Coordinates of C-alpha atoms in Angstrom, one line a residue:
Chain A
M19 CA -3.7 -8.9 -28.5
P20 CA -1.6 -8.8 -25.3
T21 CA -1.8 -11.9 -23.1
P22 CA -4.0 -11.3 -20.0
T23 CA -2.2 -11.5 -16.8
H24 CA -4.2 -11.5 -13.5
I25 CA -7.0 -13.9 -14.2
P26 CA -9.7 -13.8 -11.5
L27 CA -10.1 -17.2 -10.0
A28 CA -12.4 -16.6 -6.9
T29 CA -13.5 -13.9 -4.7
L30 CA -15.4 -13.7 -1.4
T31 CA -17.0 -10.8 0.4
L32 CA -18.2 -11.9 3.8
T33 CA -21.9 -11.4 4.4
S34 CA -21.5 -13.0 7.9
T35 CA -18.5 -13.3 10.2
D36 CA -16.2 -16.2 9.6
T37 CA -13.1 -17.6 11.3
S38 CA -11.4 -18.7 8.1
I39 CA -11.5 -18.5 4.4
D40 CA -10.6 -21.4 2.1
F41 CA -9.6 -21.2 -1.5
A42 CA -9.7 -24.8 -3.0
N43 CA -9.4 -26.6 -6.3
I44 CA -6.7 -24.2 -7.5
P45 CA -5.6 -25.5 -10.9
N46 CA -2.0 -25.9 -11.8
T47 CA -2.3 -24.0 -15.0
Y48 CA -0.9 -20.6 -13.9
R49 CA 2.6 -19.5 -13.0
D50 CA 2.0 -17.5 -9.9
L51 CA -0.9 -16.6 -7.6
F52 CA -1.9 -13.2 -6.4
V53 CA -4.2 -12.6 -3.5
V54 CA -5.7 -9.3 -2.3
C55 CA -7.4 -9.0 1.1
R56 CA -9.2 -6.3 3.1
M57 CA -9.8 -7.6 6.6
K58 CA -11.2 -6.3 9.9
N59 CA -12.3 -8.2 13.0
N60 CA -15.7 -8.2 14.6
G61 CA -14.4 -7.2 18.0
S62 CA -11.2 -9.3 18.5
G63 CA -8.6 -11.0 16.4
T64 CA -5.7 -9.0 15.0
V65 CA -3.7 -11.2 12.6
S66 CA -4.3 -13.5 9.7
R67 CA -2.6 -16.9 9.4
W68 CA -2.0 -18.6 6.1
Q69 CA -1.6 -22.3 5.3
F70 CA -1.3 -24.2 2.1
N71 CA -2.8 -27.6 1.1
G72 CA -4.0 -28.2 4.7
D73 CA -0.4 -28.3 5.9
T74 CA -0.4 -27.6 9.7
G75 CA 3.2 -28.7 10.2
A76 CA 6.2 -26.6 11.1
N77 CA 7.0 -25.9 7.4
Y78 CA 6.6 -22.1 7.2
S79 CA 9.5 -19.7 7.6
R80 CA 9.4 -15.9 7.4
M81 CA 11.6 -12.8 7.4
L82 CA 10.1 -9.3 7.5
V83 CA 10.6 -5.6 8.0
S84 CA 8.0 -3.3 9.4
M85 CA 7.7 -0.3 11.6
S86 CA 6.2 0.8 14.9
G87 CA 7.8 4.1 16.0
V88 CA 11.1 2.5 14.9
V89 CA 12.0 0.1 12.2
E90 CA 11.1 -3.4 13.2
K91 CA 12.4 -6.7 11.9
M92 CA 11.8 -10.4 12.6
A93 CA 12.8 -13.8 11.3
N94 CA 11.2 -17.1 12.3
A95 CA 11.8 -20.5 11.0
N96 CA 9.7 -23.6 11.2
Q97 CA 6.4 -22.1 12.1
N98 CA 3.0 -23.7 11.6
Y99 CA 1.6 -20.9 9.4
F100 CA 2.6 -17.6 7.7
E101 CA 1.6 -14.7 9.8
P102 CA 2.2 -11.5 7.8
H103 CA 1.8 -9.2 10.7
Y104 CA 4.3 -7.6 13.1
Y105 CA 3.4 -4.1 14.2
S106 CA 0.9 -4.3 11.3
D107 CA -2.1 -5.9 13.0
F108 CA -5.6 -5.0 11.8
G109 CA -8.5 -3.9 14.0
N110 CA -12.2 -3.4 13.7
S111 CA -12.1 -0.6 11.1
W112 CA -11.1 -0.5 7.5
G113 CA -7.5 0.6 8.1
G114 CA -5.4 -1.4 5.6
S115 CA -5.0 -4.1 3.0
L116 CA -2.8 -7.1 2.3
V117 CA -1.4 -8.0 -1.1
V118 CA 0.3 -11.4 -1.6
N119 CA 2.3 -12.9 -4.4
I120 CA 2.8 -16.6 -4.4
L121 CA 5.6 -17.4 -6.8
D122 CA 5.8 -20.6 -8.9
Y123 CA 2.9 -22.1 -6.9
S124 CA 2.4 -24.9 -9.4
A125 CA 6.0 -26.0 -9.5
T126 CA 6.8 -29.5 -8.2
D127 CA 10.5 -29.2 -7.9
K128 CA 10.9 -26.3 -5.4
H129 CA 9.8 -24.9 -2.1
K130 CA 7.3 -22.1 -2.5
G131 CA 8.3 -18.4 -2.0
V132 CA 5.7 -15.9 -0.9
L133 CA 5.8 -12.1 -0.8
F134 CA 3.4 -10.4 1.6
R135 CA 2.8 -6.6 1.6
N136 CA 0.7 -5.5 4.6
N137 CA -0.5 -1.9 4.7
Q138 CA -1.5 -0.4 8.0
V139 CA -1.4 3.2 9.2
A140 CA -2.7 3.1 12.7
T141 CA -0.7 4.2 15.7
E142 CA 2.3 1.9 16.2
R143 CA 1.6 0.3 12.9
G144 CA 2.9 0.7 9.4
P145 CA 3.9 -1.0 6.1
L146 CA 5.2 -4.5 6.3
M147 CA 7.2 -6.5 3.7
M148 CA 7.6 -10.2 4.4
A149 CA 9.3 -13.0 2.5
G150 CA 8.1 -16.5 3.3
R151 CA 9.1 -20.0 2.4
W152 CA 6.7 -23.0 2.5
A153 CA 9.0 -26.0 2.7
N154 CA 7.0 -28.3 0.4
T155 CA 7.5 -29.1 -3.3
N156 CA 3.9 -29.9 -4.0
A157 CA 1.9 -27.6 -6.2
I158 CA -0.4 -25.4 -4.1
T159 CA -4.0 -26.5 -4.6
S160 CA -5.6 -24.7 -1.6
I161 CA -5.1 -21.7 0.6
K162 CA -6.5 -21.3 4.1
I163 CA -6.6 -17.8 5.7
S164 CA -7.7 -17.8 9.3
I165 CA -7.8 -15.3 12.1
N166 CA -6.0 -15.8 15.4
T167 CA -9.1 -15.3 17.6
G168 CA -12.6 -14.0 17.1
A169 CA -13.7 -13.7 13.4
F170 CA -13.2 -11.7 10.2
D171 CA -16.0 -9.2 10.1
V172 CA -18.8 -8.7 7.5
G173 CA -17.5 -6.9 4.4
S174 CA -14.0 -8.4 4.6
T175 CA -12.9 -9.3 1.1
F176 CA -10.5 -12.0 -0.3
S177 CA -9.7 -12.2 -4.0
L178 CA -7.5 -14.8 -5.7
Y179 CA -6.0 -14.3 -9.2
G180 CA -3.8 -16.5 -11.4
I181 CA -0.9 -15.0 -13.2
V182 CA -0.3 -16.4 -16.7
S183 CA 3.2 -17.3 -17.7
Chain B
M186 CA -10.4 -13.5 -19.8
S187 CA -9.4 -10.6 -17.6
G188 CA -6.2 -9.2 -16.4
W189 CA -4.8 -5.7 -16.0
K190 CA -6.8 -3.5 -18.3
V191 CA -5.2 -0.2 -19.3
I192 CA -7.6 2.6 -18.3
E193 CA -5.4 5.5 -19.4
Q194 CA -1.8 6.3 -20.0
K195 CA -0.2 9.7 -19.8
D196 CA 3.3 10.5 -21.2
L197 CA 4.5 14.0 -20.3
L198 CA 5.7 16.0 -23.4
S199 CA 6.3 19.0 -21.2
D200 CA 6.8 19.7 -17.5
T201 CA 3.7 20.0 -15.3
T202 CA 2.7 20.4 -11.7
E203 CA -0.1 17.8 -11.7
I204 CA -1.2 14.7 -13.6
V205 CA -4.9 13.8 -13.3
F206 CA -6.8 10.7 -14.3
S207 CA -10.5 11.7 -14.2
S208 CA -13.7 9.9 -14.9
I209 CA -12.3 6.5 -13.8
P210 CA -14.7 3.8 -14.8
Q211 CA -16.6 2.2 -12.0
T212 CA -16.4 -1.2 -13.5
F213 CA -13.3 -2.7 -11.9
T214 CA -12.4 -4.0 -8.4
D215 CA -8.9 -2.6 -7.8
L216 CA -6.7 0.0 -9.4
V217 CA -3.0 -0.1 -10.1
V218 CA -0.9 2.9 -11.0
L219 CA 2.6 2.5 -12.5
V220 CA 4.8 5.6 -12.4
S221 CA 8.1 6.1 -14.2
G222 CA 8.9 9.6 -13.0
R223 CA 11.4 12.4 -12.7
A224 CA 10.7 15.6 -10.8
N225 CA 12.1 18.8 -9.4
P226 CA 14.0 19.9 -7.4
N227 CA 17.6 18.8 -7.4
E228 CA 18.2 16.4 -4.6
A229 CA 21.7 15.2 -3.6
N230 CA 20.0 12.0 -2.4
G231 CA 18.7 11.3 -5.9
G232 CA 15.0 11.0 -5.0
V233 CA 12.0 13.2 -5.0
V234 CA 8.6 12.3 -3.8
I235 CA 5.4 13.5 -5.4
Q236 CA 1.9 13.4 -3.8
L237 CA -1.0 11.1 -4.5
G238 CA -4.5 12.6 -4.4
F239 CA -8.1 11.3 -4.6
N240 CA -11.1 12.8 -6.2
G241 CA -9.3 16.2 -6.5
S242 CA -8.2 16.3 -2.9
Y243 CA -4.9 15.7 -1.1
S244 CA -6.6 15.8 2.3
D245 CA -8.0 13.2 4.7
I246 CA -4.9 11.1 4.2
S247 CA -2.9 9.1 6.7
A248 CA 0.4 7.5 5.7
K249 CA 3.4 5.6 7.0
W250 CA 6.6 4.9 5.2
L251 CA 9.9 3.1 5.4
A252 CA 12.8 4.3 3.2
G253 CA 16.3 3.2 2.5
T254 CA 19.2 5.1 0.9
G255 CA 21.6 2.3 0.5
S256 CA 23.5 3.3 3.6
S257 CA 20.7 4.2 6.1
V258 CA 17.1 3.6 6.9
A259 CA 14.4 6.2 7.7
L260 CA 10.7 6.0 8.6
G261 CA 7.9 8.5 9.0
T262 CA 4.3 9.3 9.5
D263 CA 2.6 11.8 7.2
T264 CA -0.6 13.2 5.9
T265 CA 0.6 12.7 2.3
I266 CA 1.0 9.5 0.3
Y267 CA 4.4 9.6 -1.2
V268 CA 5.3 8.4 -4.7
M269 CA 9.0 8.1 -5.4
T270 CA 10.6 9.5 -8.5
S271 CA 14.1 10.4 -9.6
S272 CA 15.2 14.0 -8.9
N273 CA 16.2 16.6 -11.6
D274 CA 19.9 16.1 -10.8
S275 CA 19.8 12.3 -11.0
T276 CA 21.8 10.6 -13.7
G277 CA 20.6 11.7 -17.0
S278 CA 17.7 9.8 -18.7
T279 CA 16.9 7.9 -15.5
F280 CA 13.4 7.8 -14.0
G281 CA 12.3 6.4 -10.7
N282 CA 9.7 3.6 -10.6
T283 CA 6.7 3.2 -8.3
T284 CA 3.8 0.8 -8.1
I285 CA 0.6 1.9 -6.3
Y286 CA -2.1 -0.7 -5.6
I287 CA -5.5 0.4 -4.5
P288 CA -7.9 -2.4 -3.6
S289 CA -11.7 -2.0 -3.6
Y290 CA -11.6 1.6 -5.0
R291 CA -15.4 1.6 -5.4
S292 CA -16.1 0.8 -1.8
L293 CA -17.8 3.3 0.5
T294 CA -15.1 2.7 3.1
A295 CA -11.6 4.1 3.7
K296 CA -9.3 3.3 0.8
S297 CA -6.0 1.6 1.5
T298 CA -2.9 2.1 -0.7
S299 CA 0.2 -0.1 -1.1
V300 CA 3.2 1.8 -2.5
E301 CA 6.6 0.5 -3.4
G302 CA 9.0 2.7 -5.3
I303 CA 12.6 3.5 -6.0
S304 CA 14.5 6.4 -7.5
E305 CA 17.1 5.7 -10.1
N306 CA 20.6 7.2 -9.9
N307 CA 23.7 5.7 -11.3
G308 CA 26.0 5.4 -8.3
V309 CA 26.1 7.7 -5.2
V310 CA 22.7 7.4 -3.6
S311 CA 19.2 6.3 -4.5
R312 CA 16.2 5.8 -2.4
Q313 CA 13.7 2.9 -1.9
L314 CA 10.4 3.6 -0.3
L315 CA 7.8 1.2 1.2
G316 CA 4.5 3.0 2.0
S317 CA 1.0 2.4 3.4
G318 CA -1.7 5.0 2.9
L319 CA -5.3 5.5 3.8
W320 CA -7.7 8.0 2.3
N321 CA -10.5 8.4 4.8
P322 CA -12.8 11.4 4.2
S323 CA -15.7 12.1 6.5
T324 CA -18.0 11.3 3.6
Q325 CA -16.8 8.1 2.0
A326 CA -16.9 7.9 -1.8
A327 CA -15.8 5.7 -4.6
I328 CA -12.6 6.9 -6.3
T329 CA -13.5 8.6 -9.5
S330 CA -10.2 10.4 -10.1
L331 CA -6.6 10.1 -9.1
S332 CA -3.9 12.7 -9.3
L333 CA -0.2 13.1 -8.8
R334 CA 1.2 16.5 -7.8
K335 CA 4.5 18.2 -7.4
L336 CA 4.4 22.0 -7.2
D337 CA 8.2 22.2 -8.1
G338 CA 7.3 20.3 -11.3
I339 CA 7.0 16.8 -12.7
L340 CA 9.3 16.6 -15.6
T341 CA 9.1 15.7 -19.3
G342 CA 9.4 12.0 -20.0
T343 CA 7.5 11.0 -17.0
S344 CA 5.0 8.2 -17.8
V345 CA 2.0 7.1 -15.7
T346 CA -0.3 4.3 -16.5
L347 CA -3.6 3.5 -14.7
Y348 CA -4.8 -0.1 -14.8
G349 CA -8.1 -1.7 -13.6
I350 CA -8.3 -5.2 -12.2
K351 CA -11.6 -7.0 -12.0
D352 CA -12.3 -9.8 -9.6
G353 CA -14.4 -12.8 -10.4
S354 CA -14.3 -16.6 -10.6
S355 CA -13.0 -19.1 -13.1
G356 CA -11.2 -22.4 -13.4
G357 CA -13.4 -24.3 -10.9
V358 CA -11.7 -22.6 -7.9
T359 CA -14.0 -22.5 -4.9
V360 CA -13.9 -20.2 -1.9
S361 CA -15.8 -20.5 1.4

Protein backbone atom coordinates (compact mmCIF):
# COMPACT_ATOMS: atom_id res chain seq x y z
CA MET A 1 0.00 0.00 0.00
CA PRO A 2 1.53 3.37 -0.97
CA THR A 3 2.22 5.78 1.86
CA PRO A 4 -0.42 8.53 2.05
CA THR A 5 0.97 11.99 1.44
CA HIS A 6 -1.22 15.03 2.09
CA ILE A 7 -2.83 14.23 5.43
CA PRO A 8 -5.70 16.61 6.21
CA LEU A 9 -5.03 18.38 9.51
CA ALA A 10 -7.64 21.15 9.70
CA THR A 11 -9.98 23.08 7.48
CA LEU A 12 -12.20 26.09 7.92
CA THR A 13 -14.89 27.59 5.74
CA LEU A 14 -16.00 30.92 7.14
CA THR A 15 -19.66 31.15 8.06
CA SER A 16 -19.14 34.71 9.26
CA THR A 17 -16.56 37.30 8.34
CA ASP A 18 -13.24 37.19 10.15
CA THR A 19 -10.08 39.26 10.26
CA SER A 20 -7.70 36.35 10.81
CA ILE A 21 -7.48 32.58 10.79
CA ASP A 22 -5.28 30.65 13.21
CA PHE A 23 -4.05 27.10 12.79
CA ALA A 24 -2.70 25.92 16.14
CA ASN A 25 -1.35 22.80 17.84
CA ILE A 26 0.41 21.66 14.67
CA PRO A 27 2.27 18.45 15.56
CA ASN A 28 5.91 17.99 14.55
CA THR A 29 5.28 14.59 13.02
CA TYR A 30 5.25 15.56 9.34
CA ARG A 31 7.95 16.73 6.99
CA ASP A 32 6.25 19.64 5.21
CA LEU A 33 2.99 21.53 5.45
CA PHE A 34 0.65 22.37 2.61
CA VAL A 35 -2.00 25.08 2.78
CA VAL A 36 -4.72 25.86 0.23
CA CYS A 37 -6.82 29.01 0.49
CA ARG A 38 -9.63 30.67 -1.40
CA MET A 39 -10.17 34.16 -0.10
CA LYS A 40 -12.24 37.20 -0.83
CA ASN A 41 -12.98 40.29 1.19
CA ASN A 42 -16.28 41.59 2.48
CA GLY A 43 -15.80 45.01 0.95
CA SER A 44 -12.22 45.97 1.71
CA GLY A 45 -8.90 44.27 2.29
CA THR A 46 -6.82 42.97 -0.58
CA VAL A 47 -3.89 41.00 0.80
CA SER A 48 -3.24 38.21 3.28
CA ARG A 49 -0.43 38.30 5.81
CA TRP A 50 1.18 35.18 7.24
CA GLN A 51 2.99 34.75 10.54
CA PHE A 52 4.32 31.68 12.32
CA ASN A 53 4.30 30.85 16.03
CA GLY A 54 3.00 34.30 16.92
CA ASP A 55 6.20 35.90 15.68
CA THR A 56 5.49 39.57 14.88
CA GLY A 57 9.17 40.48 14.58
CA ALA A 58 11.06 41.50 11.45
CA ASN A 59 11.94 37.91 10.60
CA TYR A 60 10.24 37.38 7.25
CA SER A 61 11.97 37.88 3.90
CA ARG A 62 10.55 37.38 0.45
CA MET A 63 11.43 37.36 -3.23
CA LEU A 64 8.77 37.13 -5.90
CA VAL A 65 7.84 37.39 -9.54
CA SER A 66 4.37 38.32 -10.71
CA MET A 67 2.71 40.31 -13.47
CA SER A 68 0.59 43.32 -14.09
CA GLY A 69 0.71 44.30 -17.72
CA VAL A 70 4.45 43.67 -17.49
CA VAL A 71 6.55 41.26 -15.50
CA GLU A 72 6.89 42.44 -11.93
CA LYS A 73 9.46 41.48 -9.32
CA MET A 74 10.08 42.34 -5.71
CA ALA A 75 12.46 41.43 -2.92
CA ASN A 76 12.08 42.48 0.71
CA ALA A 77 14.07 41.49 3.75
CA ASN A 78 13.18 41.72 7.42
CA GLN A 79 9.45 42.22 7.20
CA ASN A 80 6.97 41.49 9.99
CA TYR A 81 4.97 38.96 7.96
CA PHE A 82 4.84 37.21 4.62
CA GLU A 83 2.59 38.98 2.15
CA PRO A 84 2.20 36.74 -0.93
CA HIS A 85 0.71 39.47 -3.06
CA TYR A 86 2.16 41.97 -5.54
CA TYR A 87 -0.13 42.73 -8.44
CA SER A 88 -1.96 39.63 -7.23
CA ASP A 89 -4.39 41.09 -4.74
CA PHE A 90 -7.81 39.58 -4.19
CA GLY A 91 -11.12 41.41 -4.22
CA ASN A 92 -14.70 40.69 -3.28
CA SER A 93 -15.35 37.95 -5.82
CA TRP A 94 -14.04 34.42 -6.24
CA GLY A 95 -11.20 35.28 -8.57
CA GLY A 96 -8.28 33.16 -7.43
CA SER A 97 -6.56 30.82 -5.03
CA LEU A 98 -3.41 30.56 -2.94
CA VAL A 99 -1.33 27.39 -2.62
CA VAL A 100 1.47 27.30 -0.05
CA ASN A 101 4.25 24.81 0.66
CA ILE A 102 6.09 25.15 3.97
CA LEU A 103 9.19 23.05 3.74
CA ASP A 104 10.82 21.20 6.65
CA TYR A 105 8.49 22.99 9.06
CA SER A 106 9.32 20.66 11.95
CA ALA A 107 13.09 20.97 11.63
CA THR A 108 14.87 22.67 14.51
CA ASP A 109 18.20 23.26 12.81
CA LYS A 110 17.22 25.57 9.97
CA HIS A 111 15.25 28.63 8.99
CA LYS A 112 11.98 27.82 7.28
CA GLY A 113 11.53 28.08 3.52
CA VAL A 114 8.07 28.75 2.15
CA LEU A 115 6.81 28.68 -1.44
CA PHE A 116 3.67 30.64 -2.28
CA ARG A 117 1.67 30.38 -5.51
CA ASN A 118 -0.99 33.00 -5.86
CA ASN A 119 -3.40 32.74 -8.76
CA GLN A 120 -5.33 35.81 -9.88
CA VAL A 121 -6.66 36.73 -13.32
CA ALA A 122 -8.28 40.14 -12.82
CA THR A 123 -7.11 43.24 -14.68
CA GLU A 124 -3.56 44.21 -13.72
CA ARG A 125 -3.28 40.92 -11.79
CA GLY A 126 -1.78 37.55 -12.58
CA PRO A 127 0.11 34.55 -11.25
CA LEU A 128 2.63 35.10 -8.50
CA MET A 129 5.44 32.86 -7.32
CA MET A 130 7.10 33.84 -4.07
CA ALA A 131 9.89 32.30 -2.03
CA GLY A 132 9.99 33.27 1.62
CA ARG A 133 12.30 32.66 4.56
CA TRP A 134 11.25 32.77 8.18
CA ALA A 135 14.42 33.40 10.15
CA ASN A 136 13.69 31.07 13.03
CA THR A 137 14.89 27.54 13.78
CA ASN A 138 11.89 26.56 15.90
CA ALA A 139 9.44 24.04 14.55
CA ILE A 140 6.27 25.70 13.31
CA THR A 141 3.38 25.00 15.65
CA SER A 142 0.94 27.69 14.55
CA ILE A 143 0.09 29.71 11.45
CA LYS A 144 -1.82 32.98 11.50
CA ILE A 145 -3.35 34.30 8.29
CA SER A 146 -4.73 37.81 8.56
CA ILE A 147 -6.10 40.41 6.16
CA ASN A 148 -4.62 43.89 5.82
CA THR A 149 -7.91 45.67 6.45
CA GLY A 150 -11.56 44.76 6.56
CA ALA A 151 -12.29 41.04 6.80
CA PHE A 152 -12.24 37.76 4.93
CA ASP A 153 -15.72 37.14 3.60
CA VAL A 154 -18.13 34.30 4.28
CA GLY A 155 -17.22 31.24 2.24
CA SER A 156 -13.48 31.85 2.31
CA THR A 157 -11.73 28.53 2.88
CA PHE A 158 -8.44 27.61 4.51
CA SER A 159 -7.18 23.99 4.53
CA LEU A 160 -4.00 22.64 6.13
CA TYR A 161 -2.33 19.34 5.25
CA GLY A 162 0.71 17.53 6.58
CA ILE A 163 3.02 15.87 4.11
CA VAL A 164 4.50 12.60 5.29
CA SER A 165 8.22 12.01 4.84
CA MET B 1 -5.51 8.29 6.46
CA SER B 2 -5.93 10.41 3.37
CA GLY B 3 -3.56 11.80 0.80
CA TRP B 4 -3.59 12.09 -2.94
CA LYS B 5 -6.01 9.47 -4.25
CA VAL B 6 -5.69 8.40 -7.84
CA ILE B 7 -9.04 8.91 -9.55
CA GLU B 8 -7.90 7.82 -13.00
CA GLN B 9 -4.76 7.56 -15.09
CA LYS B 10 -4.57 7.67 -18.88
CA ASP B 11 -1.52 6.55 -20.87
CA LEU B 12 -1.76 7.23 -24.59
CA LEU B 13 -1.01 4.21 -26.76
CA SER B 14 -1.86 6.20 -29.90
CA ASP B 15 -2.11 9.87 -30.83
CA THR B 16 -5.31 11.68 -29.97
CA THR B 17 -6.76 15.19 -30.07
CA GLU B 18 -8.44 15.07 -26.65
CA ILE B 19 -8.06 13.32 -23.32
CA VAL B 20 -11.17 13.30 -21.13
CA PHE B 21 -11.71 12.42 -17.49
CA SER B 22 -15.44 12.06 -17.04
CA SER B 23 -17.70 11.19 -14.13
CA ILE B 24 -15.29 12.68 -11.61
CA PRO B 25 -16.41 11.59 -8.12
CA GLN B 26 -17.91 14.37 -6.05
CA THR B 27 -16.28 13.17 -2.87
CA PHE B 28 -13.03 15.14 -2.74
CA THR B 29 -12.20 18.77 -1.98
CA ASP B 30 -9.51 19.58 -4.55
CA LEU B 31 -8.26 18.04 -7.79
CA VAL B 32 -4.69 17.70 -9.04
CA VAL B 33 -3.73 16.79 -12.59
CA LEU B 34 -0.20 15.70 -13.45
CA VAL B 35 0.66 15.76 -17.14
CA SER B 36 3.69 14.21 -18.79
CA GLY B 37 3.07 15.28 -22.33
CA ARG B 38 4.25 15.61 -25.89
CA ALA B 39 2.21 17.19 -28.68
CA ASN B 40 2.22 18.47 -32.24
CA PRO B 41 3.32 20.55 -33.99
CA ASN B 42 7.05 20.97 -34.34
CA GLU B 43 8.19 24.03 -32.45
CA ALA B 44 11.71 25.39 -32.60
CA ASN B 45 11.26 26.64 -29.03
CA GLY B 46 10.70 23.12 -27.81
CA GLY B 47 7.31 23.64 -26.16
CA VAL B 48 3.69 23.22 -27.16
CA VAL B 49 0.69 24.20 -25.07
CA ILE B 50 -2.52 22.22 -24.91
CA GLN B 51 -5.87 23.44 -23.59
CA LEU B 52 -7.64 22.59 -20.34
CA GLY B 53 -11.42 22.27 -20.42
CA PHE B 54 -14.17 21.86 -17.84
CA ASN B 55 -17.38 19.84 -18.13
CA GLY B 56 -16.94 19.48 -21.86
CA SER B 57 -16.32 23.18 -22.48
CA TYR B 58 -13.30 25.29 -23.26
CA SER B 59 -15.25 28.51 -22.84
CA ASP B 60 -15.90 30.95 -19.99
CA ILE B 61 -12.22 30.94 -19.10
CA SER B 62 -9.87 33.76 -18.11
CA ALA B 63 -6.16 33.11 -17.83
CA LYS B 64 -2.90 34.90 -17.23
CA TRP B 65 0.54 33.39 -17.75
CA LEU B 66 4.23 34.09 -17.31
CA ALA B 67 6.73 32.11 -19.37
CA GLY B 68 10.48 31.85 -19.68
CA THR B 69 12.60 30.38 -22.45
CA GLY B 70 15.91 30.39 -20.70
CA SER B 71 16.90 33.58 -22.48
CA SER B 72 13.76 35.72 -22.37
CA VAL B 73 10.49 36.26 -20.51
CA ALA B 74 7.00 36.53 -21.94
CA LEU B 75 3.57 37.11 -20.43
CA GLY B 76 0.04 37.06 -21.66
CA THR B 77 -3.68 37.16 -21.10
CA ASP B 78 -5.90 34.59 -22.73
CA THR B 79 -9.25 32.84 -22.73
CA THR B 80 -7.50 29.47 -22.58
CA ILE B 81 -5.72 27.74 -19.70
CA TYR B 82 -2.43 26.51 -21.11
CA VAL B 83 -0.75 23.25 -20.16
CA MET B 84 2.88 22.91 -21.22
CA THR B 85 4.16 19.85 -23.09
CA SER B 86 7.19 19.06 -25.20
CA SER B 87 6.82 19.56 -28.93
CA ASN B 88 7.04 16.84 -31.56
CA ASP B 89 10.54 17.96 -32.55
CA SER B 90 11.89 18.10 -29.00
CA THR B 91 14.68 15.74 -28.07
CA GLY B 92 13.49 12.20 -28.55
CA SER B 93 11.75 10.44 -25.66
CA THR B 94 11.33 13.69 -23.71
CA PHE B 95 8.01 14.79 -22.30
CA GLY B 96 7.06 18.09 -20.71
CA ASN B 97 5.69 18.13 -17.17
CA THR B 98 2.83 20.18 -15.78
CA THR B 99 0.98 20.24 -12.47
CA ILE B 100 -2.54 21.67 -12.33
CA TYR B 101 -4.12 22.32 -8.92
CA ILE B 102 -7.85 23.00 -8.74
CA PRO B 103 -9.17 23.89 -5.26
CA SER B 104 -12.80 23.46 -4.27
CA TYR B 105 -13.83 21.84 -7.53
CA ARG B 106 -17.30 21.03 -6.16
CA SER B 107 -18.10 24.60 -5.19
CA LEU B 108 -20.80 26.54 -6.99
CA THR B 109 -18.47 29.49 -7.55
CA ALA B 110 -15.82 30.29 -10.12
CA LYS B 111 -13.02 27.69 -10.20
CA SER B 112 -9.43 28.79 -9.89
CA THR B 113 -6.50 26.85 -11.34
CA SER B 114 -2.81 26.97 -10.47
CA VAL B 115 -0.57 25.75 -13.29
CA GLU B 116 3.19 25.19 -13.38
CA GLY B 117 4.83 23.45 -16.26
CA ILE B 118 7.92 22.98 -18.33
CA SER B 119 8.73 21.51 -21.69
CA GLU B 120 11.74 19.24 -21.88
CA ASN B 121 14.33 19.64 -24.59
CA ASN B 122 17.95 18.66 -24.34
CA GLY B 123 19.87 21.85 -25.02
CA VAL B 124 18.76 24.73 -27.26
CA VAL B 125 15.54 26.06 -25.77
CA SER B 126 12.81 24.88 -23.45
CA ARG B 127 9.93 26.73 -21.87
CA GLN B 128 8.68 27.19 -18.34
CA LEU B 129 5.16 28.41 -17.69
CA LEU B 130 3.45 29.81 -14.61
CA GLY B 131 -0.28 30.19 -15.06
CA SER B 132 -3.45 31.29 -13.29
CA GLY B 133 -6.84 30.37 -14.63
CA LEU B 134 -10.48 30.89 -13.80
CA TRP B 135 -13.44 28.95 -15.13
CA ASN B 136 -16.44 31.17 -14.56
CA PRO B 137 -19.56 30.09 -16.48
CA SER B 138 -22.77 32.06 -16.14
CA THR B 139 -24.34 29.05 -14.42
CA GLN B 140 -21.87 27.76 -11.89
CA ALA B 141 -21.46 24.02 -11.49
CA ALA B 142 -19.23 21.49 -9.82
CA ILE B 143 -16.52 20.08 -12.05
CA THR B 144 -17.62 16.64 -13.21
CA SER B 145 -15.21 16.25 -16.10
CA LEU B 146 -11.83 17.61 -17.15
CA SER B 147 -10.33 17.48 -20.61
CA LEU B 148 -7.09 18.27 -22.38
CA ARG B 149 -7.22 19.17 -26.06
CA LYS B 150 -4.79 19.81 -28.91
CA LEU B 151 -6.27 19.67 -32.40
CA ASP B 152 -2.82 19.11 -33.92
CA GLY B 153 -2.51 16.00 -31.77
CA ILE B 154 -1.41 14.86 -28.32
CA LEU B 155 1.19 12.19 -28.89
CA THR B 156 1.67 8.57 -27.91
CA GLY B 157 3.46 8.15 -24.61
CA THR B 158 1.69 11.09 -22.98
CA SER B 159 0.52 10.21 -19.48
CA VAL B 160 -2.07 12.12 -17.45
CA THR B 161 -3.11 11.30 -13.88
CA LEU B 162 -6.04 12.82 -12.03
CA TYR B 163 -5.88 12.88 -8.22
CA GLY B 164 -8.40 13.87 -5.57
CA ILE B 165 -7.48 15.45 -2.24
CA LYS B 166 -9.93 15.51 0.66
CA ASP B 167 -9.76 18.06 3.44
CA GLY B 168 -10.52 17.22 7.05
CA SER B 169 -9.02 17.29 10.49
CA SER B 170 -6.61 15.13 12.47
CA GLY B 171 -3.71 15.22 14.87
CA GLY B 172 -5.32 17.65 17.28
CA VAL B 173 -4.75 20.67 15.03
CA THR B 174 -7.25 23.45 15.68
CA VAL B 175 -8.36 26.26 13.41
CA SER B 176 -10.36 29.33 14.36
